[in-house]
Short mmCIF file of C-alpha atoms in Angstrom, two decimals:
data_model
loop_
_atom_site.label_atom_id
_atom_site.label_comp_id
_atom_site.label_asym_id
_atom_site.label_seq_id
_atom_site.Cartn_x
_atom_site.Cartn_y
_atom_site.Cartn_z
CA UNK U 1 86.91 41.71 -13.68
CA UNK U 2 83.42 42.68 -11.94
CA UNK U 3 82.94 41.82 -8.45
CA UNK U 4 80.12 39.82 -6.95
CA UNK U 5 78.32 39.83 -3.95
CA UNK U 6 75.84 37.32 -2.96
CA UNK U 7 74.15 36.46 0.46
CA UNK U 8 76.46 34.07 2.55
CA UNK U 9 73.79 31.77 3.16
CA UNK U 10 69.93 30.85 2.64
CA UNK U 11 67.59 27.95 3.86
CA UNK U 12 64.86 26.70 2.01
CA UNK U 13 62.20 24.10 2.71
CA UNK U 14 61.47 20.77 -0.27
CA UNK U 15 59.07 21.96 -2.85
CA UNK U 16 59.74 26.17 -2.79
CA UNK U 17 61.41 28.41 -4.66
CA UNK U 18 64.21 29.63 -4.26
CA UNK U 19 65.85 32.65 -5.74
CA UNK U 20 69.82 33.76 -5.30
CA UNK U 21 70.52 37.60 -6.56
CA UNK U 22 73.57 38.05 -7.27
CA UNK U 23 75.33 41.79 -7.21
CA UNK U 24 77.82 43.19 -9.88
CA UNK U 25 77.58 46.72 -10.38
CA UNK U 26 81.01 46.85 -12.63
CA UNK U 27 79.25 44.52 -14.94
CA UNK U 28 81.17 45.36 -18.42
CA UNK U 29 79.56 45.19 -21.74
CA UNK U 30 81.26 42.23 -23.38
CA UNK U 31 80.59 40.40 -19.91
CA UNK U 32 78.57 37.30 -19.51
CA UNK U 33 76.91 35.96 -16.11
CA UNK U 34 77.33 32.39 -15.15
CA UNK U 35 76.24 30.41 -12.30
CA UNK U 36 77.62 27.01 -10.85
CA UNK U 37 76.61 24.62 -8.21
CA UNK U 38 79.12 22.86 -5.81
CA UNK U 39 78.72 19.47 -3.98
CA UNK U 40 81.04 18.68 -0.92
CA UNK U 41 84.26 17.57 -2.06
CA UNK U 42 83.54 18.00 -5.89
CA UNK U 43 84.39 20.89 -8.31
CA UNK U 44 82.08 22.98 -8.88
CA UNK U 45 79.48 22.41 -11.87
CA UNK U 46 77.46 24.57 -14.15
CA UNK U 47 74.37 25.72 -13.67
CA UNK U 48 73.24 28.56 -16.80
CA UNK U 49 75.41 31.45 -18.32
CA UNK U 50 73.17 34.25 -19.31
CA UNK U 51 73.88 37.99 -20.83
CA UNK U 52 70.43 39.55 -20.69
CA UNK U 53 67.00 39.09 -19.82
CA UNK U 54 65.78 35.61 -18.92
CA UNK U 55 67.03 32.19 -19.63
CA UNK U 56 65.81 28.52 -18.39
CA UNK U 57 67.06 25.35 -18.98
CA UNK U 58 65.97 22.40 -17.26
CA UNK U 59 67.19 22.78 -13.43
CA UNK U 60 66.98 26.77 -13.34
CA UNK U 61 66.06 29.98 -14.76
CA UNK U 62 68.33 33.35 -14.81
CA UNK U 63 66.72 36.52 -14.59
CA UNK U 64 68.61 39.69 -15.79
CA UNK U 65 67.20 43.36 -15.26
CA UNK U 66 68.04 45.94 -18.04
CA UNK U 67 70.89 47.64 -16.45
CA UNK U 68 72.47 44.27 -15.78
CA UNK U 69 74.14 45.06 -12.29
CA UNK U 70 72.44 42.14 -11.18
CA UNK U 71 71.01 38.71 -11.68
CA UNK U 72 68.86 36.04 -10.09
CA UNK U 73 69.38 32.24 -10.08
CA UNK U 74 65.78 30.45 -9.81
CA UNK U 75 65.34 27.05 -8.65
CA UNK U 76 62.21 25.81 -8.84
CA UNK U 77 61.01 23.58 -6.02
CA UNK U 78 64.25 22.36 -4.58
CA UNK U 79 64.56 19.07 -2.74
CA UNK U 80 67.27 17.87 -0.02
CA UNK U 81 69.58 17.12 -3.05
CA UNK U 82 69.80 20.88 -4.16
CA UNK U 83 71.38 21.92 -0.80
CA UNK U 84 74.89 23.43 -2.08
CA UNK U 85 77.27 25.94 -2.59
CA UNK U 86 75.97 28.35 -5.21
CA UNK U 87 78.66 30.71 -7.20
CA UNK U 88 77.49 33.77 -9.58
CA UNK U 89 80.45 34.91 -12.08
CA UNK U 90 80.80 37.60 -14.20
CA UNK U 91 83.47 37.88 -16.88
CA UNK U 92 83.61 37.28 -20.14
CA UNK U 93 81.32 34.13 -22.14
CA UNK U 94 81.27 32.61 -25.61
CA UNK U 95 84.53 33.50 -27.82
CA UNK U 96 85.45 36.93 -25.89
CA UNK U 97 88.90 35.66 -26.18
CA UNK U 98 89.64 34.61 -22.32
CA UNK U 99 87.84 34.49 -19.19
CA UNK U 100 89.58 34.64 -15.70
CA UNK U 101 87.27 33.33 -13.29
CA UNK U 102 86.70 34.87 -9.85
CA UNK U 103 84.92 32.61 -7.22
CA UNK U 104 83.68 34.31 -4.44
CA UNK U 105 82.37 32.64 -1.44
CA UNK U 106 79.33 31.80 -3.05
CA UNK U 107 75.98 31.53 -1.15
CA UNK U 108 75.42 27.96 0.99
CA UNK U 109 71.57 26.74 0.33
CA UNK U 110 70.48 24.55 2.78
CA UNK U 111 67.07 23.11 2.51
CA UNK U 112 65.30 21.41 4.85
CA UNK U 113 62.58 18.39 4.90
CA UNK Q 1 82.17 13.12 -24.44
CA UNK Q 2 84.72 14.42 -22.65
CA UNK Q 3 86.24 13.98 -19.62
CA UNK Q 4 88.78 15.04 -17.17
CA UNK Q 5 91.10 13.21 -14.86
CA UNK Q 6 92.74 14.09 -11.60
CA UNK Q 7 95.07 12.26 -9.55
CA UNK Q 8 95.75 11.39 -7.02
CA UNK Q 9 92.46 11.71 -5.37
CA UNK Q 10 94.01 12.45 -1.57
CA UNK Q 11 97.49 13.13 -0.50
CA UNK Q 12 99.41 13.25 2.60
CA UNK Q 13 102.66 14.90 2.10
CA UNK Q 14 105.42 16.40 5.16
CA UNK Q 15 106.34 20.14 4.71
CA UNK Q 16 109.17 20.50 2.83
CA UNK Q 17 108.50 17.51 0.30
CA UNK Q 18 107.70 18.08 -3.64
CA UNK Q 19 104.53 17.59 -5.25
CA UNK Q 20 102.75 16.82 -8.83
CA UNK Q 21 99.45 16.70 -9.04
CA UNK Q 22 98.54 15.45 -12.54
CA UNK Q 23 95.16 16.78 -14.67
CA UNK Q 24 94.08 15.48 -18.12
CA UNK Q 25 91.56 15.49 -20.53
CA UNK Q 26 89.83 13.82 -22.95
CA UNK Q 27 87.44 14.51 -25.77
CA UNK Q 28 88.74 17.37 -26.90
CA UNK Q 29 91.02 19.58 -28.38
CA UNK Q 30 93.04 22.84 -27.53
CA UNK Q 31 91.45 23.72 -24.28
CA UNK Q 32 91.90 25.97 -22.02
CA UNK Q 33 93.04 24.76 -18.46
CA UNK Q 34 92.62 25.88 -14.68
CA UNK Q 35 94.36 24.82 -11.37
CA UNK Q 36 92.15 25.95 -8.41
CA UNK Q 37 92.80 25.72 -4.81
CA UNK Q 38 90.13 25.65 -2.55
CA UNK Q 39 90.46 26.04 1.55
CA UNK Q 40 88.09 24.59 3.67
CA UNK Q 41 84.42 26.23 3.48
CA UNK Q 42 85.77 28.91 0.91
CA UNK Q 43 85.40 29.71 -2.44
CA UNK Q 44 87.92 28.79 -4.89
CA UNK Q 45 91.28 30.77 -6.02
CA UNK Q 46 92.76 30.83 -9.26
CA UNK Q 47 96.17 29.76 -9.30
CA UNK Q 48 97.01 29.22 -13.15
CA UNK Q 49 95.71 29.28 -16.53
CA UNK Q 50 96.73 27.76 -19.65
CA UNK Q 51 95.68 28.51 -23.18
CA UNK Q 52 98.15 26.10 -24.79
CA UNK Q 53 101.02 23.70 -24.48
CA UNK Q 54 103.95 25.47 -22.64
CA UNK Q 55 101.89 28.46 -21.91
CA UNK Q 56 101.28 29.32 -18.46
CA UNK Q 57 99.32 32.44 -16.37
CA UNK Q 58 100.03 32.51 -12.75
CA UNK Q 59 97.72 34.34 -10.77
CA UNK Q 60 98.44 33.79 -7.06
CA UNK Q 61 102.89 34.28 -6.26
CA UNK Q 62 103.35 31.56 -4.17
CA UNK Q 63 105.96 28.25 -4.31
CA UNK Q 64 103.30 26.29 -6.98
CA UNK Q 65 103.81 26.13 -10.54
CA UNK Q 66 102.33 24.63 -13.41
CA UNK Q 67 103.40 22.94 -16.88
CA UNK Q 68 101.37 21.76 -19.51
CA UNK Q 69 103.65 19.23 -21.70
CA UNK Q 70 100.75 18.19 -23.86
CA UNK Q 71 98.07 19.83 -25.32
CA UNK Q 72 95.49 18.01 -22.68
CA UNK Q 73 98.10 17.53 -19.71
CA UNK Q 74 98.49 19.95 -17.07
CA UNK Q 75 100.47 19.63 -14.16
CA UNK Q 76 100.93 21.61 -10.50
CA UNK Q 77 104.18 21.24 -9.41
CA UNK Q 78 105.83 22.49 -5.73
CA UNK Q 79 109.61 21.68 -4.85
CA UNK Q 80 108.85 22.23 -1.21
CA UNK Q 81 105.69 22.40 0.41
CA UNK Q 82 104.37 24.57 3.09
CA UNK Q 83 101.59 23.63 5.71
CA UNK Q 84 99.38 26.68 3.83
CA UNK Q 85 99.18 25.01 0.83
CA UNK Q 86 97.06 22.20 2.02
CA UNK Q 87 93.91 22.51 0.33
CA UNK Q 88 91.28 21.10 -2.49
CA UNK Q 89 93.06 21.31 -5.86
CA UNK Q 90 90.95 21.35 -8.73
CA UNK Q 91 91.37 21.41 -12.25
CA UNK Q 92 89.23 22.72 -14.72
CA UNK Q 93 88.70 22.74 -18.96
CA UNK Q 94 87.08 25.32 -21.06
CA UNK Q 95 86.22 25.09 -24.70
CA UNK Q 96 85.97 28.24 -26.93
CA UNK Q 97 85.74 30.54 -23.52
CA UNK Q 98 82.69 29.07 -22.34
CA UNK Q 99 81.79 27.05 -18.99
CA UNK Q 100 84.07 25.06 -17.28
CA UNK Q 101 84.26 21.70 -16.14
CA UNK Q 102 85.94 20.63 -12.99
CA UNK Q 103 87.73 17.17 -12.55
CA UNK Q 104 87.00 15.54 -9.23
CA UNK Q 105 90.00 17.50 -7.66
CA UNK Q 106 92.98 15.91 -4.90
CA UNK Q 107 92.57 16.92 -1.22
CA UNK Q 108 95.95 17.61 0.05
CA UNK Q 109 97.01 17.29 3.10
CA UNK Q 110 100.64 19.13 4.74
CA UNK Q 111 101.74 17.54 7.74
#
């Protein structure tokens, strides 16, 4: 399975941007990226699953270079309620026949008033 | 919709003493199914995987294990606890290898 590495931690302020990169330069072909956001004392719960180029829902967008060996979550002008645990994933998506999930320790957004 | 239970929420259990945590879900069929363990301000580890009733990955050695009687029941099972496996236990179901979704998890406590 590909390895992540995102930043520790980030602060943010209510109404900016913010944008997590994520790291995984053992990305494998059949491999999907997938983010997920974790509350205090809940499980975690997902954000977007891309494979390449961009995607956007309504809460975030994923960017994905070309060479896939990394990936950016974008959260458009969070508020106090966004402040989390963030966790990027890498491994395999929609019927790849089994995914084994690896969380790291995820990057801790704090934003302020 | 679907949904997925834990229980119990907390536990307080002496070293030594056995423990079942109890996961299950609703609203669908043939998932897969996670036990996590998470320590306090860490990410979360893996301890088993299920793709089916009776079917069972461990991923972590350790003095847990894990059944899954029904096709939507899993269970995380110790005979004697240590004071390292305190922790946030969560479960988790997957449909057709895509996200997952987490149950509210039990916060165990080893005394």
């Amino acid at each position: 399975l590909a390895k992540t590495t995102q930043p520790i931690s980030m602060d943010s302020y209510e109404g900016q941007e913010v944008n997590i990169t994520c790291s995984h330069n053992n990305i494998a072909t059949n491999d999907y990226i997938t983010w997920y956001q974790q509350f205090p004392s809940q499980g975690p719960r997902f954000i977007i699953q891309g494979y390449k180029t961009k995607v956007t829902n309504e809460v975030a967008s994923l960017f994905i270079p070309a060479d896939r060996k990394s990936s950016t979550l974008s959260l458009p002008r969070v508020s106090l309620s966004d402040t989390a645990v963030y966790y990027c994933l890498v491994g395999g998506g929609k019927g790849t026949g089994g995914f084994k999930t690896i969380f790291g320790a995820g990057t801790r957004l704090f934003v302020k008033a | 919709s679907q949904t997925i239970h834990q229980w119990p929420a907390t536990l307080v259990q002496p070293v030594g003493s056995p423990l079942s945590l109890e996961c299950t879900v609703e609203g669908t069929s043939n998932p897969n199914l996670y036990w996590y363990r998470q320590a306090a301000g860490r990410g979360l580890q893996l301890l088993f995987y299920s793709v089916g009733i009776g079917q069972i990955s461990s991923e972590v050695p350790q003095n847990l294990s894990a059944s899954r009687p029904q096709d939507r029941q899993f269970i995380l099972s110790s005979k004697k606890l240590l004071l390292s496996d305190s922790g946030f236990y969560l479960c988790a179901w997957e449909q057709l290898f895509s996200e997952q979704y987490f149950g509210p998890g039990t916060r165990l406590t080893v005394t």
